[in-house]
Coordinates of C-alpha atoms in Angstrom, one line a residue:
M1 CA 0.0 0.0 0.0
S2 CA 1.2 3.4 -0.9
G3 CA 2.5 5.5 2.0
S4 CA 1.4 8.7 0.5
A5 CA -2.1 10.0 1.0
W6 CA -4.1 11.1 -2.0
S7 CA -7.6 12.5 -1.5
L8 CA -10.5 12.7 -3.8
S9 CA -11.5 15.9 -2.2
S10 CA -8.7 17.5 -4.3
W11 CA -10.7 16.6 -7.3
W12 CA -14.2 17.2 -5.8
G13 CA -13.4 20.4 -3.9
V14 CA -13.8 23.5 -6.1
S15 CA -12.0 26.6 -4.8
S16 CA -13.4 29.0 -7.4
P17 CA -16.5 29.1 -9.7
W18 CA -16.4 27.7 -13.2
P19 CA -15.8 30.3 -15.9
D20 CA -18.7 31.8 -17.7
V21 CA -17.6 30.2 -20.9
A22 CA -17.4 26.4 -21.2
P23 CA -13.8 25.2 -21.2
L24 CA -12.5 22.9 -23.8
F25 CA -11.2 20.6 -21.1
T26 CA -12.5 20.4 -17.6
G27 CA -9.8 18.3 -15.9
G28 CA -8.7 14.7 -15.7
V29 CA -6.0 13.0 -17.5
P30 CA -5.7 14.0 -21.2
A31 CA -6.3 11.1 -23.6
E32 CA -2.7 11.1 -24.8
E33 CA -1.4 10.8 -21.2
I34 CA -3.7 8.0 -20.1
P35 CA -1.2 5.1 -20.8
D36 CA 1.4 6.8 -18.6
A37 CA -0.9 8.0 -15.8
D38 CA -0.8 6.3 -12.4
T39 CA -3.9 4.6 -10.9
N40 CA -4.8 7.5 -8.5
D41 CA -4.8 10.0 -11.4
L42 CA -7.0 7.7 -13.4
V43 CA -9.5 7.4 -10.6
G44 CA -9.4 11.1 -10.0
S45 CA -9.9 11.7 -13.7
F46 CA -13.3 10.1 -13.4
V47 CA -14.2 12.7 -10.8
S48 CA -12.9 15.6 -12.8
L49 CA -14.8 14.4 -15.8
Q50 CA -18.0 14.1 -13.7
R51 CA -17.5 17.7 -12.7
G52 CA -17.1 18.6 -16.3
Q53 CA -20.4 16.8 -17.2
S54 CA -22.1 18.7 -14.3
F55 CA -20.9 22.0 -15.8
L56 CA -22.1 21.1 -19.3
A57 CA -25.5 20.1 -17.8
W58 CA -25.7 23.5 -16.1
Q59 CA -24.8 25.2 -19.4
K60 CA -27.6 23.2 -21.1
Y61 CA -30.1 24.3 -18.5
Q62 CA -28.9 28.0 -18.8
T63 CA -29.4 27.8 -22.5
A64 CA -32.8 26.2 -22.3
A65 CA -34.0 28.8 -19.8
E66 CA -32.8 31.6 -22.0
L67 CA -34.5 30.1 -25.1
H68 CA -37.7 29.8 -23.1
A69 CA -37.4 33.5 -22.0
R70 CA -37.1 34.6 -25.6
I71 CA -39.8 32.5 -27.1
V72 CA -42.3 32.1 -24.3
G73 CA -41.5 35.1 -22.1
T74 CA -42.9 35.4 -18.7
T75 CA -46.6 35.8 -19.6
P76 CA -48.3 32.9 -21.4
D77 CA -50.7 33.6 -24.2
P78 CA -54.2 32.7 -22.9
H79 CA -55.5 32.3 -26.4
A80 CA -52.8 29.8 -27.5
L81 CA -53.9 26.3 -28.5
F82 CA -52.9 23.5 -26.1
L83 CA -50.7 21.7 -28.6
K84 CA -49.4 24.8 -30.3
D85 CA -48.7 27.2 -27.5
S86 CA -45.4 29.0 -27.2
F87 CA -44.0 26.5 -24.7
A88 CA -44.6 23.6 -27.1
D89 CA -43.1 25.7 -29.9
C90 CA -40.0 26.4 -27.9
A91 CA -39.6 22.7 -27.0
A92 CA -40.1 21.7 -30.6
R93 CA -36.9 23.6 -31.6
I94 CA -34.9 21.6 -29.1
A95 CA -36.5 18.3 -30.0
M96 CA -35.8 18.7 -33.7
A97 CA -32.3 20.1 -33.2
L98 CA -31.3 17.1 -31.0
S99 CA -33.6 14.5 -32.6
I100 CA -35.3 13.7 -29.4
S101 CA -39.0 13.4 -28.5
Q102 CA -41.1 16.5 -27.8
Q103 CA -41.7 15.1 -24.3
A104 CA -38.0 14.9 -23.6
A105 CA -37.4 18.4 -24.8
E106 CA -40.2 19.8 -22.6
K107 CA -38.6 18.0 -19.7
I108 CA -35.3 19.8 -20.3
I109 CA -37.1 23.1 -20.3
N110 CA -39.1 22.3 -17.1
Q111 CA -35.9 21.3 -15.3
A112 CA -34.2 24.5 -16.5
L113 CA -37.0 26.6 -15.2
A114 CA -37.1 24.8 -11.9
L115 CA -33.4 25.5 -11.4
R116 CA -33.7 29.1 -12.4
D117 CA -36.8 30.0 -10.4
R118 CA -37.0 27.5 -7.6
L119 CA -33.5 26.1 -7.0
P120 CA -30.9 28.8 -8.0
Q121 CA -28.5 27.7 -5.3
I122 CA -28.7 24.1 -6.5
A123 CA -28.0 25.3 -10.0
E124 CA -24.8 26.9 -8.7
R125 CA -23.7 23.6 -7.1
L126 CA -24.3 21.9 -10.4
R127 CA -22.2 24.5 -12.1
D128 CA -19.4 24.1 -9.6
G129 CA -19.4 20.3 -9.9
K130 CA -20.6 19.6 -6.3
I131 CA -23.4 17.3 -7.6
S132 CA -24.1 15.4 -10.8
A133 CA -26.8 16.2 -13.4
E134 CA -28.6 12.9 -12.5
L135 CA -28.9 13.9 -8.9
V136 CA -30.0 17.4 -9.7
A137 CA -32.9 15.8 -11.6
T138 CA -33.7 13.9 -8.4
I139 CA -33.7 17.1 -6.4
I140 CA -35.9 18.8 -8.9
S141 CA -38.5 16.0 -8.8
R142 CA -38.4 15.7 -5.0
T143 CA -39.0 19.5 -4.5
D144 CA -41.9 19.9 -6.8
L145 CA -44.1 20.3 -3.6
V146 CA -42.4 23.6 -2.7
D147 CA -43.0 25.3 -6.0
G148 CA -44.7 28.6 -5.5
H149 CA -44.6 28.5 -1.7
D150 CA -42.9 31.2 0.5
Y151 CA -40.5 28.5 2.0
A152 CA -39.1 27.5 -1.4
E153 CA -36.1 29.7 -0.9
A154 CA -35.3 28.2 2.5
V155 CA -35.6 24.6 1.0
D156 CA -33.1 25.6 -1.7
A157 CA -30.7 27.1 0.8
E158 CA -30.9 24.1 3.2
I159 CA -30.3 21.5 0.4
A160 CA -27.3 23.6 -0.8
A161 CA -25.9 23.8 2.7
A162 CA -26.2 20.0 3.1
L163 CA -24.3 19.5 -0.2
D164 CA -21.6 21.9 0.9
L165 CA -20.9 19.8 4.1
H166 CA -19.5 16.9 2.0
D167 CA -16.4 16.9 -0.2
G168 CA -17.2 13.6 -2.0
A169 CA -19.9 12.3 -4.2
W170 CA -23.5 11.7 -3.1
S171 CA -25.6 8.6 -3.9
R172 CA -29.1 8.8 -5.2
E173 CA -30.5 7.3 -2.0
R174 CA -28.7 9.8 0.3
V175 CA -29.7 12.8 -1.8
Q176 CA -33.3 11.6 -1.9
D177 CA -33.5 11.1 1.9
M178 CA -31.8 14.5 2.6
V179 CA -34.2 16.3 0.3
D180 CA -37.3 14.5 1.6
R181 CA -36.5 15.2 5.3
I182 CA -36.0 18.9 4.5
V183 CA -39.2 19.2 2.4
F184 CA -41.2 17.3 5.1
R185 CA -40.0 19.7 7.8
H186 CA -41.3 22.7 5.8
D187 CA -44.6 21.2 4.4
P188 CA -45.7 17.9 6.1
D189 CA -49.3 18.4 4.9
G190 CA -48.1 18.6 1.3
V191 CA -46.1 15.4 1.7
R192 CA -49.1 13.6 3.2
E193 CA -51.3 14.7 0.3
H194 CA -48.7 13.6 -2.2
R195 CA -48.7 10.1 -0.7
R196 CA -52.5 10.0 -0.8
R197 CA -52.5 10.9 -4.4
A198 CA -49.7 8.4 -5.1
L199 CA -51.7 5.6 -3.4
D200 CA -54.8 6.6 -5.3
A201 CA -52.8 6.2 -8.6
R202 CA -51.8 2.6 -7.8
G203 CA -52.5 0.0 -10.4
V204 CA -51.2 -2.9 -12.5
W205 CA -50.1 -2.7 -16.1
V206 CA -48.7 -4.9 -18.9
H207 CA -46.4 -3.4 -21.4
D208 CA -45.8 -5.3 -24.6
G209 CA -42.1 -6.0 -25.2
K210 CA -40.0 -7.5 -28.0
D211 CA -39.6 -11.1 -29.1
G212 CA -42.7 -12.4 -27.4
T213 CA -42.1 -10.9 -24.0
S214 CA -43.9 -8.3 -21.9
K215 CA -43.3 -6.3 -18.8
F216 CA -45.7 -6.7 -15.8
T217 CA -45.6 -3.7 -13.4
A218 CA -47.5 -2.8 -10.3
T219 CA -47.6 0.2 -8.1
M220 CA -48.5 -0.3 -4.5
A221 CA -47.5 0.9 -1.0
A222 CA -43.8 0.6 -0.4
E223 CA -44.1 -1.8 2.4
N224 CA -46.5 -4.1 0.4
A225 CA -44.0 -4.1 -2.5
R226 CA -41.2 -5.1 -0.2
I227 CA -43.3 -7.9 1.3
A228 CA -44.3 -9.1 -2.1
M229 CA -40.8 -9.1 -3.4
A230 CA -39.5 -11.0 -0.4
T231 CA -42.1 -13.6 -0.9
V232 CA -41.1 -14.0 -4.6
R233 CA -37.5 -14.3 -3.7
A234 CA -38.3 -16.9 -1.0
L235 CA -40.1 -19.1 -3.6
A236 CA -37.4 -18.6 -6.2
A237 CA -34.7 -19.7 -3.7
T238 CA -36.4 -23.1 -3.2
A239 CA -34.9 -24.3 -6.5
C240 CA -31.8 -26.5 -6.0
E241 CA -28.2 -25.3 -6.6
F242 CA -28.1 -27.0 -10.0
D243 CA -30.9 -25.0 -11.5
G244 CA -29.4 -23.2 -14.4
R245 CA -31.6 -20.1 -14.3
T246 CA -30.3 -16.7 -13.0
K247 CA -31.9 -15.2 -9.9
L248 CA -33.9 -12.8 -12.0
Q249 CA -35.2 -15.6 -14.2
R250 CA -36.2 -17.7 -11.2
A251 CA -37.9 -14.6 -9.7
S252 CA -39.9 -14.0 -12.9
D253 CA -41.1 -17.6 -12.9
A254 CA -41.9 -17.5 -9.2
T255 CA -44.0 -14.4 -9.7
F256 CA -46.1 -16.1 -12.3
A257 CA -46.5 -19.2 -10.1
L258 CA -47.6 -17.1 -7.1
M259 CA -50.1 -15.1 -9.1
T260 CA -51.7 -18.0 -10.9
G261 CA -51.5 -20.7 -8.2
T262 CA -49.5 -23.0 -10.5
P263 CA -46.5 -25.0 -9.4
F264 CA -43.0 -23.5 -9.3
E265 CA -40.6 -26.1 -10.5
C266 CA -36.8 -26.6 -10.3
Q267 CA -35.3 -26.9 -13.8
C268 CA -32.1 -28.7 -12.9
G269 CA -33.3 -31.8 -14.7
R270 CA -31.7 -34.2 -12.2
A271 CA -33.5 -37.2 -10.9
E272 CA -31.9 -36.7 -7.5
C273 CA -33.0 -33.1 -7.2
T274 CA -33.1 -31.9 -3.6
A275 CA -35.3 -28.9 -4.1
Q276 CA -38.1 -28.6 -1.5
I277 CA -40.7 -26.6 -3.4
P278 CA -44.0 -25.9 -1.6
E279 CA -47.3 -27.0 -3.2
P280 CA -49.4 -24.2 -4.7
T281 CA -52.0 -23.5 -2.1
A282 CA -53.9 -20.5 -0.8
T283 CA -52.0 -17.4 -0.1
P284 CA -49.4 -17.2 1.4
Q285 CA -47.9 -19.9 -0.8
V286 CA -44.4 -19.7 0.8
D287 CA -43.9 -20.3 4.5
S288 CA -41.5 -17.4 5.0
K289 CA -41.3 -14.6 7.6
V290 CA -41.0 -11.3 5.9
I291 CA -39.6 -8.4 8.0
I292 CA -39.6 -4.8 7.0
H293 CA -37.9 -2.3 9.3
V294 CA -39.5 1.0 10.0
I295 CA -37.7 3.6 12.1
A296 CA -39.6 6.4 14.0
D297 CA -39.4 8.3 17.3
E298 CA -41.8 7.3 20.0
S299 CA -43.8 10.6 19.9
T300 CA -44.6 10.1 16.2
V301 CA -45.8 6.6 16.8
A302 CA -47.9 7.8 19.7
G303 CA -49.4 10.6 17.6
T304 CA -48.1 13.4 19.8
A305 CA -45.5 14.6 17.2
D306 CA -45.5 14.7 13.4
N307 CA -41.9 13.9 12.6
A308 CA -40.8 11.9 9.5
G309 CA -39.9 8.2 9.7
F310 CA -37.7 5.9 7.7
L311 CA -38.6 2.7 5.9
A312 CA -35.5 0.6 5.4
G313 CA -34.8 -0.1 1.7
H314 CA -37.2 2.8 0.7
G315 CA -36.3 6.0 2.5
V316 CA -38.0 8.8 4.3
I317 CA -41.7 8.4 4.9
S318 CA -44.4 10.7 6.4
D319 CA -45.7 10.5 10.0
D320 CA -49.0 9.3 8.7
H321 CA -47.3 6.5 6.9
V322 CA -45.4 5.5 10.1
R323 CA -48.7 5.3 12.0
D324 CA -50.4 3.3 9.2
L325 CA -47.6 0.8 9.5
V326 CA -47.7 0.6 13.2
A327 CA -51.5 0.0 13.0
R328 CA -51.0 -3.1 10.9
P329 CA -52.1 -6.2 12.7
D330 CA -48.8 -7.9 11.9
A331 CA -46.7 -5.0 13.2
V332 CA -44.3 -5.5 16.1
V333 CA -43.0 -2.4 17.8
T334 CA -39.5 -2.8 19.4
P335 CA -38.1 0.1 21.3
L336 CA -34.4 0.8 20.9
V337 CA -34.3 1.8 24.6
P338 CA -35.9 -0.9 26.8
P339 CA -38.8 0.3 28.9
G340 CA -37.9 1.4 32.4
T341 CA -34.3 2.4 31.4
Q342 CA -33.4 5.4 33.6
P343 CA -31.6 8.3 31.9
N344 CA -28.3 9.7 33.2
P345 CA -28.2 13.0 35.0
D346 CA -27.2 14.8 31.8
G347 CA -30.2 13.3 29.9
T348 CA -28.2 10.7 28.0
I349 CA -29.0 7.0 28.1
T350 CA -26.4 4.2 28.6
L351 CA -27.0 0.8 27.1
P352 CA -24.8 -2.4 27.1
A353 CA -22.3 -2.5 24.2
Y354 CA -21.5 -6.1 23.9
L355 CA -22.4 -9.6 25.0
P356 CA -21.1 -10.4 28.5
S357 CA -19.8 -13.7 27.3
E358 CA -17.9 -12.3 24.4
P359 CA -16.8 -8.6 24.0
Y360 CA -16.4 -9.1 20.3
R361 CA -20.1 -9.5 19.7
P362 CA -22.2 -6.3 20.0
S363 CA -25.3 -6.4 22.2
S364 CA -28.7 -6.5 20.5
A365 CA -29.1 -2.8 21.5
L366 CA -25.8 -1.8 19.9
D367 CA -26.5 -3.9 16.8
L368 CA -29.9 -2.3 16.3
F369 CA -28.5 1.2 17.1
V370 CA -25.8 0.9 14.4
R371 CA -28.2 -0.3 11.8
I372 CA -30.6 2.5 12.6
R373 CA -27.9 5.1 12.5
D374 CA -26.4 4.0 9.2
G375 CA -29.6 3.3 7.3
Y376 CA -27.7 1.9 4.4
S377 CA -24.4 0.1 3.9
V378 CA -21.7 2.7 4.4
I379 CA -19.9 1.7 1.2
P380 CA -20.3 4.7 -1.1
G381 CA -22.9 4.2 -3.8
S382 CA -24.4 1.1 -2.1
S383 CA -28.2 1.0 -1.8
V384 CA -28.2 -2.1 0.4
S385 CA -30.2 -1.6 3.6
S386 CA -28.1 -1.7 6.8
F387 CA -30.5 -4.3 8.0
D388 CA -29.4 -6.6 5.1
G389 CA -25.7 -5.9 5.6
D390 CA -23.0 -7.1 8.0
L391 CA -21.8 -5.2 11.0
D392 CA -18.0 -4.7 10.8
H393 CA -15.4 -3.5 13.3
V394 CA -13.8 -0.6 11.4
V395 CA -10.5 -1.0 13.3
E396 CA -10.1 -4.8 13.5
Y397 CA -10.8 -6.5 16.8
D398 CA -7.8 -8.2 18.4
H399 CA -9.1 -11.4 19.8
Q400 CA -5.9 -12.1 21.7
H401 CA -5.4 -8.6 23.0
P402 CA -8.8 -6.7 22.9
A403 CA -7.4 -3.7 24.6
R404 CA -5.0 -3.2 21.7
G405 CA -7.5 -3.9 18.9
G406 CA -10.6 -2.2 17.7
Q407 CA -13.2 -2.1 20.4
T408 CA -16.9 -3.1 20.1
T409 CA -18.2 0.5 20.3
A410 CA -20.8 2.5 18.3
D411 CA -18.1 4.6 16.6
N412 CA -16.0 1.6 15.7
L413 CA -18.9 -0.4 14.1
N414 CA -20.7 0.2 10.9
A415 CA -22.9 -1.7 8.4
K416 CA -21.4 -2.9 5.1
D417 CA -23.0 -4.8 2.3
R418 CA -21.5 -8.3 1.8
F419 CA -19.3 -7.3 -1.1
G420 CA -17.9 -4.3 0.7
H421 CA -17.2 -6.3 3.8
L422 CA -15.4 -9.0 1.8
L423 CA -13.4 -6.3 -0.1
K424 CA -12.1 -5.0 3.2
T425 CA -11.5 -8.3 4.8
F426 CA -9.7 -10.0 2.0
G427 CA -8.4 -7.0 0.1
E428 CA -5.9 -4.2 0.8
W429 CA -8.6 -1.5 1.4
V430 CA -8.5 0.5 4.6
D431 CA -11.6 2.2 6.0
D432 CA -11.8 4.6 9.0
Q433 CA -14.6 6.2 11.0
Y434 CA -14.2 9.2 13.1
R435 CA -16.0 12.3 14.5
D436 CA -15.1 15.6 12.8
H437 CA -14.8 19.0 14.6
T438 CA -18.6 19.4 14.5
G439 CA -19.2 16.0 16.1
R440 CA -20.5 14.5 12.8
L441 CA -19.6 10.9 12.2
R442 CA -17.5 10.5 9.1
T443 CA -16.2 7.5 7.2
E444 CA -13.5 7.4 4.6
F445 CA -11.9 4.6 2.4
T446 CA -8.4 4.2 1.3
T447 CA -7.7 2.2 -1.9
P448 CA -4.7 -0.1 -2.1
E449 CA -2.8 2.7 -4.0
G450 CA -3.4 5.2 -1.1
L451 CA -6.3 7.2 -2.7
I452 CA -8.7 8.5 0.1
I453 CA -12.4 8.4 -0.9
P454 CA -14.9 10.2 1.4
G455 CA -17.7 8.0 2.7
D456 CA -21.4 8.8 2.8
P457 CA -22.3 12.3 3.8
E458 CA -25.1 11.7 6.3
H459 CA -26.3 9.2 8.9
L460 CA -29.8 8.9 10.2
D461 CA -29.0 10.8 13.4
V462 CA -29.7 13.9 11.2
L463 CA -33.3 12.6 10.9
F464 CA -33.5 11.1 14.4
P465 CA -31.5 13.4 16.7
G466 CA -32.5 11.3 19.7
L467 CA -29.8 8.8 18.7
L468 CA -27.2 11.4 19.8
R469 CA -28.4 10.9 23.4
I470 CA -27.6 7.2 23.5
R471 CA -24.3 6.0 25.0
F472 CA -22.9 2.5 25.5
T473 CA -20.9 0.9 28.2
A474 CA -17.1 1.2 28.0
P475 CA -15.3 -1.5 26.1
A476 CA -13.8 -4.4 28.0
Q477 CA -10.1 -4.3 28.7
G478 CA -9.6 -8.0 28.4
P479 CA -11.6 -11.1 27.2
P480 CA -13.3 -13.2 29.8
R481 CA -12.9 -16.9 29.7
T482 CA -15.7 -18.5 27.7
A483 CA -16.7 -22.1 27.0
V484 CA -16.0 -21.6 23.3
E485 CA -12.9 -19.7 22.4
P486 CA -12.5 -18.0 19.0
P487 CA -10.4 -20.1 16.6
I488 CA -6.7 -19.2 16.6
P489 CA -5.1 -19.2 13.2
P490 CA -1.9 -21.1 12.6
P491 CA 1.3 -19.1 13.6
R492 CA 2.2 -18.3 10.0
L493 CA -1.3 -17.1 9.1
Q494 CA -1.6 -15.4 12.4
S495 CA 1.5 -13.4 11.7
R496 CA 0.3 -12.4 8.2
V497 CA -3.1 -11.3 9.5
S498 CA -1.5 -9.3 12.4
A499 CA 0.9 -7.6 10.0
K500 CA -1.9 -6.7 7.7
H501 CA -3.9 -5.2 10.6
A502 CA -0.8 -3.3 11.7
R503 CA -0.3 -1.8 8.3
R504 CA -3.9 -0.8 8.2
Q505 CA -3.7 0.9 11.6
Q506 CA -0.6 2.8 10.5
E507 CA -2.5 4.0 7.4
R508 CA -5.3 5.2 9.6
E509 CA -2.9 7.0 11.9
R510 CA -1.3 8.8 8.9
N511 CA -4.7 9.8 7.6
R512 CA -5.8 11.1 11.0
K513 CA -2.7 13.2 11.3
R514 CA -3.5 14.6 7.8
R515 CA -7.0 15.5 8.9
I516 CA -5.7 17.3 12.0
S517 CA -3.2 19.2 9.9
E518 CA -5.8 20.2 7.3
A519 CA -8.2 21.3 10.1
D520 CA -5.4 23.5 11.6
D521 CA -4.6 25.2 8.2

């Protein structure tokens, strides 16, 4: 691993605005230099090129807004025909010039007008490469509720401020949750009405496809969709390991079987097939327990507050939605803090951090706390729910000398999807988790070449500030004797693992010194 520290913030961070005229080259490695560039420069080049694409998107929206101002103006013609008004006429010019549909051209103009009139600060962040064009489209669609309201300016400013707090890239899920919580805080009634309209528009459709196939789509409540999908996957998984279909192919066949009450069959073709496929009977046809995780504060559940909630795998939901889910007959409400727990004099609450028999294992309270706090896998760009991921000790736990290794604490645990967990465990990647000068929990990842990539920008303690009151017992200073000791690797392997962990810790220490130095500058 490289001893030098490279940071993607040097590519993402923009110290000055983009020029008014589009540059011919916006950064990255020039094509003729790519064969000779090192790995870090190539990865950084992707970020620079993304910034360039953001600037070009901003330029496109600026141009579309100016074209609209010239052709449509600010006052629509009340006598214009619906299909031949000035807006349609303006969009037709773009559609024909780019050889795209009229609908696509009108979408470009509408997005341009939203950035100009409703989200001018977001437009600046797009111009400066703080966010991609795809995520700007998400922000535009998630803020349509605020259009024309007196709080629109505040929503624009708060979203822009949240974007400024993070030097790295944002995922679609994190942006959506950030925008949704801000919008809900300003207009909860509008969010509730939007949900009612969306539920009223639910339905089922078949779209004819090519080569004798069709798409079957259904719109329903988010929790029902997750339950239905889990049931489909459970039936699809009953085929044996020799079935040659992909997971998606098995899921398609399982969906048809569930909907029609016909048998779902393993297609391995082996006489000794071990698949145990249930008989098609009345719903439910698969004996599986489907769990969906909903996070909310106690006052919202009780109806004494109207705060937003969070549906794992979906995102931010309204207070009404939370109470609808709690009212389901199959709902089980599990408090994070056990009833009767007495608060500390300072108002904080202390819970056990690990199992008494094994300090390596987090307690059920700490396990649940970390999954609630993270919401998703902390691997940048991952949409996997934290409840479907693995809890991982960021600084590796030393089973032989726990006081020297990473402890079982909230700040040293996070949720990773299985691929990200394996990448760290068996690869040469290093991750770190720390509190910045504002107290915000941060993660960062170091590639085998020493390139530092910022982790996700937010945790759910922004949505549920009550999490900040929870403390956990101090870590153990030594392992108690247990009936079952953790396996000890052979001396040679043990030496290699210890050396690998030591190298990782040295890398973390170098990165922490770098952060302190940058904070002092």
